[in-house]
Amino acid sequence: MRLLPTAALIASLLAIPSARAQELTGTLKKIKDGKVVTLGYRESSIPFSYVTKAGDPIGYSIDLCNAVVDEVSKEFEGVEIAVKYKKVTSETRIPAVRSGEVDLECGSTTANFERKKEVSFSPVFFVAGTKLLVARSSGISSYRDLRDKTVVVTAGTTNEAAVRAISDKQHLGIKFLVGNDHAQSFDMLKEGKADAFATDDVLLYGLVATTKSGDLYHVVGDYLSYDPYGLMYRKDDSDFAAVVDRTFTRLAQSRELVQLYNKWFQQRLPSGEILDLPMSPQLEEIFRVEGVPD
């Protein structure tokens, strides 16, 4: 039987296994071969990525990562993929992703130019900026009040560079302490070892909301940096990047992206606190560009 050219082409395509099935590479191949995807989580990046009293990772970023896992599972029909969680810190997160120890980092990581030289990022899902957390009794209301004072920052974050730049430009003589994670940095402030804790504003609000003595502290000052957040994965992995981007498009077009934001920033957290942080105009516009309908 003679086939028309178009029909013959269709028949030949149907007879050939998909390129995806034949040529899995990078992260997708690693996940399928091992039947497990490893997600990096943080212990105290509230409400993005933190742990319950039982030690289970939860948060806005964790939910987004699990949505990516669901999309990955669609790539492997009939193959059950397990989820493994691996704790990372601000210092270990990039090495963990690059080495393959973690497939997708679910935290509060700024997608900046320097980091994009080493890793790749999902579409932006939050916009934060460096601010200061201080005791209400401190008399500090902005960086201008930090002359010759001590600021604690968390190791491996972009916030130290932002505060150092201000200190150098304004000749403030700020001294620095470094905490291993956000919880330890906050402890240094509470113990009086530092006069201010500098990190992304939303993380400060989360720490204050979930701390018994939170009423004694408040977030002050102007934004000292611009920090768009993305989920982090290995660089030069176009197949996995396509899955991540497709996940965000689906979440945006269904408005689930907005629903997840409201779940973690407008409603009560599992521990009972509420951040009550409306979505910023900048993030609203970013979500519209990503596909959220008006």
Coordinates of C-alpha atoms in Angstrom, one line a residue:
M1 CA 0.0 0.0 0.0
R2 CA 1.4 3.4 -1.0
L3 CA 1.2 6.1 1.7
L4 CA 0.8 9.8 1.0
P5 CA 4.0 11.7 2.1
T6 CA 2.3 13.2 5.1
A7 CA 0.8 9.9 6.2
A8 CA 4.1 8.2 5.7
L9 CA 5.8 10.8 7.9
I10 CA 3.3 10.4 10.7
A11 CA 3.6 6.6 10.5
S12 CA 7.4 6.8 10.8
L13 CA 7.2 9.2 13.7
L14 CA 4.8 6.9 15.6
A15 CA 7.1 3.9 14.9
I16 CA 10.1 5.7 16.6
P17 CA 10.4 5.9 20.4
S18 CA 10.4 9.5 21.6
A19 CA 13.7 11.3 21.9
R20 CA 12.9 11.9 25.5
A21 CA 12.6 8.2 26.2
Q22 CA 15.8 7.4 24.1
E23 CA 18.1 10.2 25.2
L24 CA 17.4 11.1 28.8
T25 CA 20.3 13.1 30.2
G26 CA 21.4 15.1 33.2
T27 CA 19.0 15.4 36.2
L28 CA 16.1 13.5 34.6
K29 CA 18.3 10.5 33.8
K30 CA 19.8 10.6 37.3
I31 CA 16.3 10.7 38.8
K32 CA 14.9 7.9 36.6
D33 CA 17.9 5.7 37.1
G34 CA 17.9 6.1 40.9
K35 CA 14.1 6.3 41.1
V36 CA 14.5 9.1 43.6
V37 CA 14.6 12.9 43.5
T38 CA 16.6 14.7 46.2
L39 CA 15.2 18.1 47.4
G40 CA 17.4 20.5 49.4
Y41 CA 15.6 22.2 52.3
R42 CA 16.4 24.8 54.9
E43 CA 15.7 24.5 58.7
S44 CA 14.6 28.1 59.4
S45 CA 13.8 30.0 56.2
I46 CA 10.2 30.7 57.3
P47 CA 7.8 30.5 55.5
F48 CA 9.7 29.2 52.5
S49 CA 11.5 26.2 53.8
Y50 CA 11.6 25.1 57.4
V51 CA 10.8 22.1 59.6
T52 CA 8.0 21.2 61.9
K53 CA 8.5 20.0 65.4
A54 CA 8.5 16.5 64.0
G55 CA 11.3 17.4 61.6
D56 CA 9.3 17.4 58.4
P57 CA 10.2 20.0 55.8
I58 CA 7.4 22.4 54.9
G59 CA 6.9 25.8 53.3
Y60 CA 6.1 27.8 50.1
S61 CA 9.3 26.6 48.4
I62 CA 8.7 23.0 49.4
D63 CA 5.3 23.1 47.8
L64 CA 6.7 24.5 44.6
C65 CA 9.4 21.8 44.5
N66 CA 6.8 19.1 45.0
A67 CA 4.9 20.5 42.1
V68 CA 8.1 20.1 40.0
V69 CA 8.3 16.5 41.3
D70 CA 4.8 15.9 40.1
E71 CA 5.7 17.2 36.7
V72 CA 8.9 15.0 36.6
S73 CA 6.8 12.0 37.4
K74 CA 4.7 12.6 34.3
E75 CA 8.0 12.1 32.3
F76 CA 8.3 8.5 33.6
E77 CA 5.0 6.8 33.2
G78 CA 5.0 3.6 35.2
V79 CA 8.1 4.5 37.2
E80 CA 7.5 5.4 40.9
I81 CA 9.7 8.2 42.0
A82 CA 10.5 8.6 45.7
V83 CA 11.3 12.0 47.3
K84 CA 14.3 12.4 49.6
Y85 CA 15.0 15.5 51.6
K86 CA 18.5 16.8 52.3
K87 CA 19.3 19.6 54.7
V88 CA 21.3 22.5 53.2
T89 CA 22.5 25.8 54.6
S90 CA 23.3 29.1 52.9
E91 CA 26.9 28.0 52.5
T92 CA 26.3 24.4 51.4
R93 CA 23.3 24.8 49.0
I94 CA 25.2 25.7 45.8
P95 CA 27.9 23.0 46.3
A96 CA 25.2 20.5 47.0
V97 CA 23.4 21.3 43.8
R98 CA 26.5 21.4 41.6
S99 CA 27.8 18.1 43.0
G100 CA 24.5 16.3 42.4
E101 CA 23.9 15.7 46.1
V102 CA 20.7 17.8 45.7
D103 CA 18.6 17.8 42.5
L104 CA 16.5 20.9 43.3
E105 CA 17.0 23.4 46.1
C106 CA 13.9 24.5 47.8
G107 CA 14.7 27.5 49.9
S108 CA 15.0 31.3 49.8
T109 CA 17.9 31.7 47.3
T110 CA 18.4 34.9 45.4
A111 CA 18.8 34.4 41.7
N112 CA 21.5 36.9 41.0
F113 CA 24.0 37.2 38.2
E114 CA 27.0 35.8 40.1
R115 CA 25.1 32.6 41.1
K116 CA 23.8 32.1 37.6
K117 CA 27.4 31.5 36.6
E118 CA 27.3 28.3 38.7
V119 CA 23.7 27.1 38.8
S120 CA 20.3 27.7 37.1
F121 CA 17.1 29.0 38.6
S122 CA 13.4 28.5 38.1
P123 CA 11.1 31.5 37.3
V124 CA 10.9 34.0 40.1
F125 CA 8.4 33.2 42.9
F126 CA 9.2 35.9 45.4
V127 CA 10.9 39.3 45.6
A128 CA 12.6 40.3 48.8
G129 CA 15.3 42.8 49.9
T130 CA 17.8 43.2 52.7
K131 CA 16.5 45.0 55.8
L132 CA 17.4 45.1 59.5
L133 CA 15.9 43.4 62.5
V134 CA 16.6 45.2 65.8
A135 CA 15.3 45.3 69.3
R136 CA 12.5 47.8 69.7
S137 CA 14.5 49.4 72.6
S138 CA 17.7 49.8 70.5
G139 CA 16.8 53.2 69.0
I140 CA 18.0 52.0 65.6
S141 CA 15.6 52.9 62.7
S142 CA 17.9 52.7 59.7
Y143 CA 21.4 51.8 58.5
R144 CA 22.4 55.4 59.3
D145 CA 22.1 54.4 63.0
L146 CA 24.7 51.6 62.7
R147 CA 27.9 53.7 63.0
D148 CA 30.5 51.6 64.9
K149 CA 27.8 49.0 65.7
T150 CA 27.8 45.2 65.1
V151 CA 25.6 43.5 62.5
V152 CA 25.1 39.8 62.3
V153 CA 24.5 38.1 58.9
T154 CA 24.0 34.5 57.9
A155 CA 26.9 32.7 56.2
G156 CA 26.6 32.3 52.4
T157 CA 23.9 35.0 51.9
T158 CA 24.0 38.1 49.7
N159 CA 23.0 40.4 52.6
E160 CA 26.6 40.9 54.0
A161 CA 27.7 42.4 50.7
A162 CA 24.8 44.7 50.7
V163 CA 25.5 46.0 54.2
R164 CA 29.2 46.2 53.7
A165 CA 28.6 48.3 50.6
I166 CA 26.5 50.8 52.6
S167 CA 29.0 50.8 55.4
D168 CA 32.0 51.5 53.1
K169 CA 30.1 54.2 51.2
Q170 CA 28.8 56.0 54.3
H171 CA 32.0 55.3 56.3
L172 CA 29.9 53.7 59.1
G173 CA 32.6 51.3 60.4
I174 CA 30.1 48.5 60.9
K175 CA 31.5 45.3 62.5
F176 CA 30.2 41.9 61.3
L177 CA 29.3 38.6 63.0
V178 CA 28.3 35.5 61.0
G179 CA 25.7 32.9 62.0
N180 CA 25.6 29.4 60.5
D181 CA 21.9 29.8 59.8
H182 CA 19.1 32.3 60.3
A183 CA 18.1 30.9 63.6
Q184 CA 21.6 31.2 65.0
S185 CA 21.9 34.8 63.6
F186 CA 18.7 35.7 65.4
D187 CA 20.0 34.2 68.6
M188 CA 23.1 36.4 68.4
L189 CA 20.8 39.4 68.2
K190 CA 18.7 38.2 71.1
E191 CA 21.8 37.5 73.2
G192 CA 23.0 41.1 72.7
K193 CA 26.1 40.0 70.7
A194 CA 24.9 42.1 67.7
D195 CA 22.9 45.3 67.4
A196 CA 21.1 44.3 64.2
F197 CA 20.4 41.2 62.1
A198 CA 20.5 41.9 58.4
T199 CA 18.8 39.5 56.0
D200 CA 15.9 39.4 53.6
D201 CA 12.9 41.2 55.0
V202 CA 10.4 38.4 54.6
L203 CA 12.7 36.0 56.5
L204 CA 12.9 38.5 59.3
Y205 CA 9.1 38.8 59.5
G206 CA 8.9 35.0 59.6
L207 CA 11.4 34.7 62.4
V208 CA 9.6 37.4 64.5
A209 CA 6.2 35.8 63.9
T210 CA 7.3 32.4 65.1
T211 CA 9.4 33.5 68.1
K212 CA 7.8 33.8 71.6
S213 CA 9.8 37.0 72.2
G214 CA 9.0 38.4 68.7
D215 CA 7.2 41.4 70.1
L216 CA 10.5 42.8 71.4
Y217 CA 11.9 43.1 67.9
H218 CA 10.9 44.8 64.6
V219 CA 12.1 45.2 61.0
V220 CA 13.4 48.7 60.1
G221 CA 15.0 50.8 57.4
D222 CA 15.1 51.0 53.7
Y223 CA 15.7 48.2 51.3
L224 CA 19.4 47.7 50.9
S225 CA 19.2 45.2 48.1
Y226 CA 16.8 43.6 45.5
D227 CA 16.6 39.8 45.9
P228 CA 14.4 37.8 43.5
Y229 CA 14.0 34.2 44.6
G230 CA 14.2 31.0 42.4
L231 CA 14.4 27.3 42.9
M232 CA 18.0 26.3 42.2
Y233 CA 19.1 23.3 40.0
R234 CA 22.1 22.3 38.0
K235 CA 23.4 24.5 35.2
D236 CA 23.3 23.6 31.5
D237 CA 20.5 21.0 31.9
S238 CA 17.9 22.0 29.3
D239 CA 15.7 19.0 29.7
F240 CA 15.2 19.5 33.4
A241 CA 14.9 23.3 32.9
A242 CA 12.0 22.6 30.5
V243 CA 10.2 20.6 33.2
V244 CA 10.7 23.3 35.8
D245 CA 9.5 26.0 33.4
R246 CA 6.5 23.9 32.4
T247 CA 5.6 23.5 36.1
F248 CA 5.6 27.2 36.7
T249 CA 3.6 27.9 33.6
R250 CA 1.0 25.3 34.7
L251 CA 0.9 26.8 38.3
A252 CA 0.6 30.3 36.9
Q253 CA -2.2 29.6 34.3
S254 CA -4.3 27.7 36.9
R255 CA -3.7 30.5 39.5
E256 CA -2.3 27.8 41.8
L257 CA 0.8 30.0 42.1
V258 CA -1.3 32.8 43.7
Q259 CA -3.1 30.2 45.9
L260 CA 0.2 28.9 47.2
Y261 CA 1.4 32.5 47.9
N262 CA -1.8 33.2 49.9
K263 CA -1.5 29.9 51.8
W264 CA 1.9 30.8 53.2
F265 CA 1.7 34.6 53.4
Q266 CA -1.9 35.5 54.0
Q267 CA -3.3 32.5 56.0
R268 CA -2.2 31.0 59.3
L269 CA 1.0 28.9 59.2
P270 CA 0.7 25.3 60.5
S271 CA 2.1 26.5 63.8
G272 CA -0.7 29.0 64.1
E273 CA 1.0 32.3 63.3
I274 CA 0.1 34.6 60.4
L275 CA 2.5 36.8 58.4
D276 CA -0.2 38.8 56.7
L277 CA 2.0 39.9 53.9
P278 CA 0.0 41.0 50.8
M279 CA 1.6 40.3 47.4
S280 CA 3.8 43.2 46.3
P281 CA 3.0 45.0 43.0
Q282 CA 6.4 43.8 41.7
L283 CA 5.5 40.2 42.3
E284 CA 2.0 40.6 40.9
E285 CA 3.6 41.9 37.7
I286 CA 6.1 39.0 37.6
F287 CA 3.3 36.5 38.1
R288 CA 1.4 38.1 35.2
V289 CA 4.4 37.7 33.0
E290 CA 4.7 34.1 34.0
G291 CA 1.1 33.5 33.0
V292 CA -1.3 34.3 35.8
P293 CA -4.5 35.6 34.2
D294 CA -5.8 39.0 35.1

